[in-house]
Amino acid sequence: MTLKQRLGLASATVLCMALAHQARAQNVDYGALEQMFGQPVTTSATGSPQLASQAPADMQIITADDIRRSGATDIPGVLKFTAGIDVRTYGTQDSEVAIGGFSQVYNPRLLVLVNGRQVYNDSYGFTVWNALPVQLSDIRQIEVVQGPASALFGFNAASGVINIITYDPLTDKTDTLNVGIGSDGTYLGSLVATAQKAGKAGVTVQLGGIRANEYSGDSLPALNAPYQGNADNENYAIDGRAKPSAHTEITLEVTHSDSSESSQSIIYIPTSYRFRTQSFKAGFSADTAWGLFNVLGYLNKDQGTSSLPLGGTVDQSSWNQVGVVQANDLFKIGTENAFRIGVEYRTNREWDPADFNGSSDYQDYAISGMWNWQITPQLSLTNAGRIDRLVVHRTSPVVPGTPYTQADYARTQLTAPSFNVGLVWEPTSNDTFRALVGRGVQAPSQDELGLDVAHPVGGGITQITAGNPFLQPSVTVNYEIDYDRVLAPIESTLSTAFYYSTVQDLLTASSVLPGTFTYPYYVQEAQNIGNGQVYGTKLVLKGSDASGVRWNIGYTLTAVRAHLNIAGPPTTPYDFNNATPSSAIVFGIGDSWNKFEVDLQGKWQSRYTDVSAAIGGGGLIYEPKVISNFVTIDARVAYNVTPHLVLAVSGSQLQSSQTIVSAGPEVDRRVLFTGTYNF
Amino acid sequence: MERTVWPSAGIGGIVRKFLVSLFGVVAIFIPVASHAQVTAKDIQVAARVLNFTATPFTGTVKLGIVYDPSVAASAADEQALTGLLGSGLTVGSINLVAVPVPIGKLSSTPVDVLFLTSGLGAAGAAVGTQAASAKTLCITTDLSATQAGNCAVSVQSDPKVQITVNKATASASGVSFASAFLMMVTEI
């Protein structure tokens, strides 16, 4: 740590102490606010607590009830029945999740967080869903934001954000033991236990794991041998929060996960993948005379190891470490204007003696602000902005044959502004209109900026795979009009969204595109590959009645028009115009009566084109694979034996014994029996 | 529907007038909700508000239901509230106990929180005065009473929850709220 950084840390500490002295009330209490307003509360739109229905964002909240009733065993299993979310399944525990088009493996355009901590991995810019250290039974809600949100969350919230919010050990007491056994060798278990002195201190310990056979994949060629054996994960998290005074709060969290799965690699070759994570988080908040002040710091340490069947097994490992310190203050001036100001420092290091010839480091410095103007009680205008300054510090020498010099890498600097503007108008208690404009930024991943690896391939030829220090960040600008209407006669809410997005400077990883050959080097590198537009519509009707019956139906239209400066398949894997289903319908119905809880959820999606890769012609050949339209139906039946004990049976992909949903193996129908004890 | 009159000032005022006019024209064509009477849901919301004062209320809270027996709406509210609270209504960590307070006995009845019934009109000013002198939080379902500065907080739960805080009245009553709470309510 430099002297400047030490001084900054010391100043922040002194400021925290000063603010704590003047503090006067509590932090955001999701549970109490939700109980008071009768609907979910979120901070994912502006950083300020808001009713989800009034937030200046296209937002959907998946509640704890929704999660339980889904019968899903992982988060993509919950998300796949949410309108506007495209989930591709490649393995028992491997899924890709995309919002707003440009679906692809290792999707880098969606930011995923757990309680505000990034769980998105910067190595390639993707999320390993199997490695998230969170139990479904400890999730209060999943907040899904469609559209750019970089003005609040920074890089990679380009097409959307998924923020997973767990229960608060200070105010929520979650004590649950869940065990399950199912078809195809499925075993799972989780424990969530909370010790608390209500309102003073609380600790939640959660641990769990799952093990299941990979899908059988009868149609896959021998190349896809990694799709054999088991997928599993084990993880734990300890979340402690305390109130040293009635007005201040401290958060400490430690997490760990270890997962193994068969997955689709970034070059569309199946791989056996092991991913291990650790994280440490500390936070302090105080409600002061100057507003609600928060400071948060966390450290993520991820290690990924893949085994690729490229004419023999090629093992690759890489380590990524992200450290983040962020501080913000949320305050009101007068009665109509709320503001948030924030600063963030982020350090990111990727190292692998093979792939990075040492390490690649960058630092990001950001300032952000938000202004919410309550123009009238029915009309509000929110403006949020952020500027990121990313500076690469690479000290490792480049390998011979790399087209860039060490100085090229060292002087890489990116300045990226982002913003969100939202006008929300509620002319009546039943109607809400939103007009939204947002600019989101996807930063190049560590692979795209700093990878530098040499592989001898025989004949005196060396293959060079290099990050590109001259890449531009990819920028998404989204224009959207939303209208929500409460339909009291049918006890439902209709939500509609119409959007148009432009995407500039799409990014691709260093190892995906074909290279150039200048003896003795064959050089592949990351590139900006072009631009695109997305036109989309989302219509959702959701309701329930007092008797316990609930229903939902949603339609999503997504039309992508990409203008790439590279060829499509078989030369590259990119066929964005056809990579996202143009239409999808989700539907669900459920009922709770006496001791039973019964739910059925389904999804139909139109055909799309996925890609699988094969070795041939001296390199990779990307073969388009048209995935015909298909239906997915999941269901769950639960019986409350006692107020504490619930037995349930759930099934996934019930419509068919095997369904082709991607270029990966067919997804098998599976049945799971679970027992849940709430103590 | 009640609409606040906003002072204009400079460019901000012009922009505000434009936006209000634009959306006001459209609002004419959209039906508005009618005012709801005090309900069990209202009192649940009112009780939750007590969790967000600078020093949150806990345990037994004596809720002084201020009413005028000669005003039908006020007396009806008192009857309804007393019935809803019964021998005590538990909401979270709070047990609300009803204490009927005829407006003539306002200053002689010690309570923890005042609840102003509807229909008191100008007579409600006495409640504002009492809340200020006794440094006591006042809650009502009568938005006009909060707008008039007679009561610090107004709650409405139908068709959706709306909470209005009169900043000056709350301050005069020695009441402050958590910042997170104030971000989610309408302050006037």
mmCIF file of C-alpha atoms in Angstrom, chain A residues 3-216:
data_model
loop_
_atom_site.group_PDB
_atom_site.id
_atom_site.type_symbol
_atom_site.label_atom_id
_atom_site.label_comp_id
_atom_site.label_asym_id
_atom_site.label_seq_id
_atom_site.Cartn_x
_atom_site.Cartn_y
_atom_site.Cartn_z
ATOM 1 C CA LEU A 3 1.645 6.370 1.337
ATOM 2 C CA LYS A 4 -1.219 8.023 -0.550
ATOM 3 C CA GLN A 5 -3.405 4.962 -0.063
ATOM 4 C CA ARG A 6 -2.535 4.793 3.639
ATOM 5 C CA LEU A 7 -3.453 8.439 4.079
ATOM 6 C CA GLY A 8 -6.712 7.861 2.266
ATOM 7 C CA LEU A 9 -7.575 4.924 4.488
ATOM 8 C CA ALA A 10 -6.733 6.907 7.608
ATOM 9 C CA SER A 11 -8.892 9.803 6.455
ATOM 10 C CA ALA A 12 -11.784 7.484 5.781
ATOM 11 C CA THR A 13 -11.455 5.953 9.241
ATOM 12 C CA VAL A 14 -11.475 9.359 10.905
ATOM 13 C CA LEU A 15 -14.499 10.358 8.849
ATOM 14 C CA CYS A 16 -16.310 7.174 9.875
ATOM 15 C CA MET A 17 -15.654 7.906 13.537
ATOM 16 C CA ALA A 18 -16.829 11.492 13.187
ATOM 17 C CA LEU A 19 -19.988 10.445 11.419
ATOM 18 C CA ALA A 20 -20.664 7.704 13.930
ATOM 19 C CA HIS A 21 -20.544 10.273 16.707
ATOM 20 C CA GLN A 22 -23.328 12.260 15.081
ATOM 21 C CA ALA A 23 -25.389 9.290 14.007
ATOM 22 C CA ARG A 24 -29.044 9.246 14.923
ATOM 23 C CA ALA A 25 -31.000 6.377 13.383
ATOM 24 C CA GLN A 26 -30.757 2.968 11.797
ATOM 25 C CA ASN A 27 -29.626 1.670 8.410
ATOM 26 C CA VAL A 28 -31.899 0.247 5.714
ATOM 27 C CA ASP A 29 -34.082 -2.470 7.218
ATOM 28 C CA TYR A 30 -35.550 -4.310 4.230
ATOM 29 C CA GLY A 31 -37.890 -6.427 6.338
ATOM 30 C CA ALA A 32 -39.448 -3.593 8.341
ATOM 31 C CA LEU A 33 -39.849 -1.362 5.296
ATOM 32 C CA GLU A 34 -41.419 -4.175 3.295
ATOM 33 C CA GLN A 35 -43.861 -4.941 6.107
ATOM 34 C CA MET A 36 -44.826 -1.291 6.334
ATOM 35 C CA PHE A 37 -45.336 -0.691 2.611
ATOM 36 C CA GLY A 38 -46.645 -4.157 1.777
ATOM 37 C CA GLN A 39 -44.327 -4.670 -1.159
ATOM 38 C CA PRO A 40 -40.627 -5.337 -1.735
ATOM 39 C CA VAL A 41 -38.098 -2.603 -1.180
ATOM 40 C CA THR A 42 -34.964 -2.246 -3.249
ATOM 41 C CA THR A 43 -31.803 -0.176 -3.394
ATOM 42 C CA SER A 44 -30.678 -1.575 -6.742
ATOM 43 C CA ALA A 45 -32.080 1.235 -8.886
ATOM 44 C CA THR A 46 -30.502 4.320 -7.353
ATOM 45 C CA GLY A 47 -28.714 3.250 -4.168
ATOM 46 C CA SER A 48 -31.583 4.740 -2.190
ATOM 47 C CA PRO A 49 -34.286 2.555 -0.641
ATOM 48 C CA GLN A 50 -37.387 2.617 -2.820
ATOM 49 C CA LEU A 51 -40.471 0.590 -3.464
ATOM 50 C CA ALA A 52 -39.688 -1.686 -6.363
ATOM 51 C CA SER A 53 -42.835 -0.453 -8.105
ATOM 52 C CA GLN A 54 -41.651 3.157 -7.917
ATOM 53 C CA ALA A 55 -38.000 2.637 -8.816
ATOM 54 C CA PRO A 56 -36.741 4.400 -11.956
ATOM 55 C CA ALA A 57 -35.722 1.095 -13.511
ATOM 56 C CA ASP A 58 -37.202 -1.900 -15.278
ATOM 57 C CA MET A 59 -37.121 -4.146 -12.238
ATOM 58 C CA GLN A 60 -38.574 -7.461 -11.210
ATOM 59 C CA ILE A 61 -38.351 -8.842 -7.685
ATOM 60 C CA ILE A 62 -38.219 -12.583 -7.145
ATOM 61 C CA THR A 63 -39.341 -13.151 -3.568
ATOM 62 C CA ALA A 64 -38.430 -15.866 -1.091
ATOM 63 C CA ASP A 65 -41.865 -17.388 -1.680
ATOM 64 C CA ASP A 66 -41.225 -17.477 -5.436
ATOM 65 C CA ILE A 67 -37.882 -19.206 -4.834
ATOM 66 C CA ARG A 68 -39.326 -21.822 -2.482
ATOM 67 C CA ARG A 69 -42.266 -22.573 -4.742
ATOM 68 C CA SER A 70 -40.045 -22.961 -7.809
ATOM 69 C CA GLY A 71 -38.556 -26.184 -6.433
ATOM 70 C CA ALA A 72 -35.279 -25.141 -8.080
ATOM 71 C CA THR A 73 -31.945 -26.233 -6.676
ATOM 72 C CA ASP A 74 -29.933 -23.314 -8.010
ATOM 73 C CA ILE A 75 -30.406 -19.676 -8.966
ATOM 74 C CA PRO A 76 -30.534 -20.136 -12.763
ATOM 75 C CA GLY A 77 -33.308 -22.643 -12.100
ATOM 76 C CA VAL A 78 -35.230 -19.837 -10.415
ATOM 77 C CA LEU A 79 -34.384 -17.225 -13.044
ATOM 78 C CA LYS A 80 -35.423 -19.261 -16.077
ATOM 79 C CA PHE A 81 -39.106 -18.590 -15.446
ATOM 80 C CA THR A 82 -38.622 -14.836 -15.170
ATOM 81 C CA ALA A 83 -39.742 -12.842 -18.211
ATOM 82 C CA GLY A 84 -36.876 -11.198 -20.039
ATOM 83 C CA ILE A 85 -34.180 -13.560 -18.783
ATOM 84 C CA ASP A 86 -32.606 -15.996 -21.220
ATOM 85 C CA VAL A 87 -31.142 -19.030 -19.459
ATOM 86 C CA ARG A 88 -29.133 -21.551 -21.440
ATOM 87 C CA THR A 89 -28.365 -24.827 -19.732
ATOM 88 C CA TYR A 90 -25.121 -26.592 -20.660
ATOM 89 C CA GLY A 91 -24.777 -28.971 -17.743
ATOM 90 C CA THR A 92 -26.350 -30.107 -14.509
ATOM 91 C CA GLN A 93 -24.821 -27.126 -12.726
ATOM 92 C CA ASP A 94 -23.769 -24.966 -15.674
ATOM 93 C CA SER A 95 -26.042 -22.264 -17.064
ATOM 94 C CA GLU A 96 -25.548 -19.018 -18.896
ATOM 95 C CA VAL A 97 -27.860 -16.147 -18.060
ATOM 96 C CA ALA A 98 -28.457 -13.133 -20.298
ATOM 97 C CA ILE A 99 -30.744 -10.126 -20.302
ATOM 98 C CA GLY A 100 -31.491 -7.942 -23.294
ATOM 99 C CA GLY A 101 -29.998 -9.995 -26.126
ATOM 100 C CA PHE A 102 -26.438 -10.934 -27.150
ATOM 101 C CA SER A 103 -26.717 -14.289 -25.382
ATOM 102 C CA GLN A 104 -23.381 -16.092 -25.342
ATOM 103 C CA VAL A 105 -21.282 -18.333 -23.168
ATOM 104 C CA TYR A 106 -19.315 -16.537 -20.465
ATOM 105 C CA ASN A 107 -21.807 -13.694 -20.812
ATOM 106 C CA PRO A 108 -19.860 -10.580 -19.773
ATOM 107 C CA ARG A 109 -22.747 -8.117 -19.986
ATOM 108 C CA LEU A 110 -24.638 -9.058 -16.818
ATOM 109 C CA LEU A 111 -23.395 -8.043 -13.378
ATOM 110 C CA VAL A 112 -24.269 -10.378 -10.508
ATOM 111 C CA LEU A 113 -23.953 -9.419 -6.853
ATOM 112 C CA VAL A 114 -24.753 -10.906 -3.446
ATOM 113 C CA ASN A 115 -25.690 -8.178 -0.969
ATOM 114 C CA GLY A 116 -23.845 -5.666 -3.114
ATOM 115 C CA ARG A 117 -20.670 -7.748 -3.374
ATOM 116 C CA GLN A 118 -19.686 -8.601 -6.914
ATOM 117 C CA VAL A 119 -19.685 -12.351 -7.554
ATOM 118 C CA TYR A 120 -19.124 -11.822 -11.244
ATOM 119 C CA ASN A 121 -15.607 -12.957 -12.157
ATOM 120 C CA ASP A 122 -13.315 -10.527 -13.982
ATOM 121 C CA SER A 123 -11.051 -13.161 -15.545
ATOM 122 C CA TYR A 124 -13.329 -13.539 -18.538
ATOM 123 C CA GLY A 125 -16.205 -11.437 -17.310
ATOM 124 C CA PHE A 126 -18.681 -14.131 -16.354
ATOM 125 C CA THR A 127 -20.550 -15.672 -13.454
ATOM 126 C CA VAL A 128 -20.026 -19.207 -12.222
ATOM 127 C CA TRP A 129 -23.514 -19.749 -10.833
ATOM 128 C CA ASN A 130 -22.547 -23.088 -9.313
ATOM 129 C CA ALA A 131 -19.993 -21.353 -7.109
ATOM 130 C CA LEU A 132 -22.216 -18.754 -5.471
ATOM 131 C CA PRO A 133 -21.882 -19.141 -1.695
ATOM 132 C CA VAL A 134 -25.519 -18.653 -0.863
ATOM 133 C CA GLN A 135 -28.320 -21.047 0.081
ATOM 134 C CA LEU A 136 -31.677 -20.545 -1.607
ATOM 135 C CA SER A 137 -33.391 -20.688 1.795
ATOM 136 C CA ASP A 138 -31.400 -17.653 2.976
ATOM 137 C CA ILE A 139 -32.381 -15.397 0.085
ATOM 138 C CA ARG A 140 -34.871 -12.657 0.905
ATOM 139 C CA GLN A 141 -35.223 -11.600 -2.720
ATOM 140 C CA ILE A 142 -33.494 -11.528 -6.070
ATOM 141 C CA GLU A 143 -33.592 -8.118 -7.701
ATOM 142 C CA VAL A 144 -33.466 -8.266 -11.492
ATOM 143 C CA VAL A 145 -32.723 -4.998 -13.270
ATOM 144 C CA GLN A 146 -33.095 -4.992 -17.043
ATOM 145 C CA GLY A 147 -31.032 -2.340 -18.770
ATOM 146 C CA PRO A 148 -27.752 -0.601 -17.999
ATOM 147 C CA ALA A 149 -27.041 0.215 -14.356
ATOM 148 C CA SER A 150 -23.375 1.202 -14.483
ATOM 149 C CA ALA A 151 -24.134 4.602 -12.959
ATOM 150 C CA LEU A 152 -24.736 2.800 -9.673
ATOM 151 C CA PHE A 153 -22.775 -0.430 -9.929
ATOM 152 C CA GLY A 154 -19.921 0.430 -12.295
ATOM 153 C CA PHE A 155 -18.450 -1.751 -14.985
ATOM 154 C CA ASN A 156 -20.292 -4.687 -16.495
ATOM 155 C CA ALA A 157 -23.788 -3.683 -15.480
ATOM 156 C CA ALA A 158 -24.165 -3.180 -19.228
ATOM 157 C CA SER A 159 -27.330 -5.093 -20.021
ATOM 158 C CA GLY A 160 -28.611 -5.677 -16.508
ATOM 159 C CA VAL A 161 -27.971 -6.547 -12.888
ATOM 160 C CA ILE A 162 -28.975 -9.424 -10.664
ATOM 161 C CA ASN A 163 -28.591 -8.475 -7.014
ATOM 162 C CA ILE A 164 -29.206 -11.314 -4.557
ATOM 163 C CA ILE A 165 -30.293 -10.081 -1.134
ATOM 164 C CA THR A 166 -30.075 -12.444 1.824
ATOM 165 C CA TYR A 167 -31.842 -12.175 5.141
ATOM 166 C CA ASP A 168 -30.374 -9.770 7.678
ATOM 167 C CA PRO A 169 -29.077 -11.595 10.774
ATOM 168 C CA LEU A 170 -29.781 -8.470 12.815
ATOM 169 C CA THR A 171 -33.504 -8.492 12.166
ATOM 170 C CA ASP A 172 -34.362 -11.802 10.495
ATOM 171 C CA LYS A 173 -34.021 -15.163 12.177
ATOM 172 C CA THR A 174 -33.532 -17.877 9.597
ATOM 173 C CA ASP A 175 -33.063 -21.414 10.907
ATOM 174 C CA THR A 176 -33.573 -24.031 8.232
ATOM 175 C CA LEU A 177 -32.277 -27.515 7.532
ATOM 176 C CA ASN A 178 -32.965 -28.832 4.064
ATOM 177 C CA VAL A 179 -32.050 -32.262 2.654
ATOM 178 C CA GLY A 180 -32.937 -33.824 -0.644
ATOM 179 C CA ILE A 181 -32.479 -36.907 -2.766
ATOM 180 C CA GLY A 182 -33.482 -37.324 -6.367
ATOM 181 C CA SER A 183 -33.070 -39.043 -9.664
ATOM 182 C CA ASP A 184 -29.757 -39.147 -11.534
ATOM 183 C CA GLY A 185 -27.723 -39.380 -8.355
ATOM 184 C CA THR A 186 -28.881 -36.104 -6.891
ATOM 185 C CA TYR A 187 -28.112 -35.401 -3.237
ATOM 186 C CA LEU A 188 -28.292 -32.022 -1.612
ATOM 187 C CA GLY A 189 -28.275 -30.476 1.810
ATOM 188 C CA SER A 190 -28.165 -27.048 3.345
ATOM 189 C CA LEU A 191 -28.209 -25.537 6.788
ATOM 190 C CA VAL A 192 -28.928 -21.931 7.675
ATOM 191 C CA ALA A 193 -28.772 -20.986 11.342
ATOM 192 C CA THR A 194 -28.953 -17.591 12.987
ATOM 193 C CA ALA A 195 -27.871 -16.550 16.448
ATOM 194 C CA GLN A 196 -28.977 -13.090 17.374
ATOM 195 C CA LYS A 197 -29.705 -10.638 20.070
ATOM 196 C CA ALA A 198 -32.499 -8.893 18.234
ATOM 197 C CA GLY A 199 -31.557 -5.448 17.091
ATOM 198 C CA LYS A 200 -28.105 -5.628 18.686
ATOM 199 C CA ALA A 201 -26.099 -8.309 16.935
ATOM 200 C CA GLY A 202 -26.627 -11.351 14.793
ATOM 201 C CA VAL A 203 -24.687 -14.026 12.965
ATOM 202 C CA THR A 204 -25.993 -16.291 10.246
ATOM 203 C CA VAL A 205 -24.043 -19.377 9.304
ATOM 204 C CA GLN A 206 -25.019 -21.090 6.104
ATOM 205 C CA LEU A 207 -23.488 -24.101 4.484
ATOM 206 C CA GLY A 208 -24.594 -26.444 1.790
ATOM 207 C CA GLY A 209 -23.763 -28.580 -1.144
ATOM 208 C CA ILE A 210 -25.160 -30.550 -4.025
ATOM 209 C CA ARG A 211 -23.996 -33.514 -6.045
ATOM 210 C CA ALA A 212 -25.695 -34.817 -9.176
ATOM 211 C CA ASN A 213 -24.873 -36.773 -12.287
ATOM 212 C CA GLU A 214 -24.155 -34.766 -15.379
ATOM 213 C CA TYR A 215 -26.766 -35.042 -18.126
ATOM 214 C CA SER A 216 -26.377 -38.158 -20.200
#
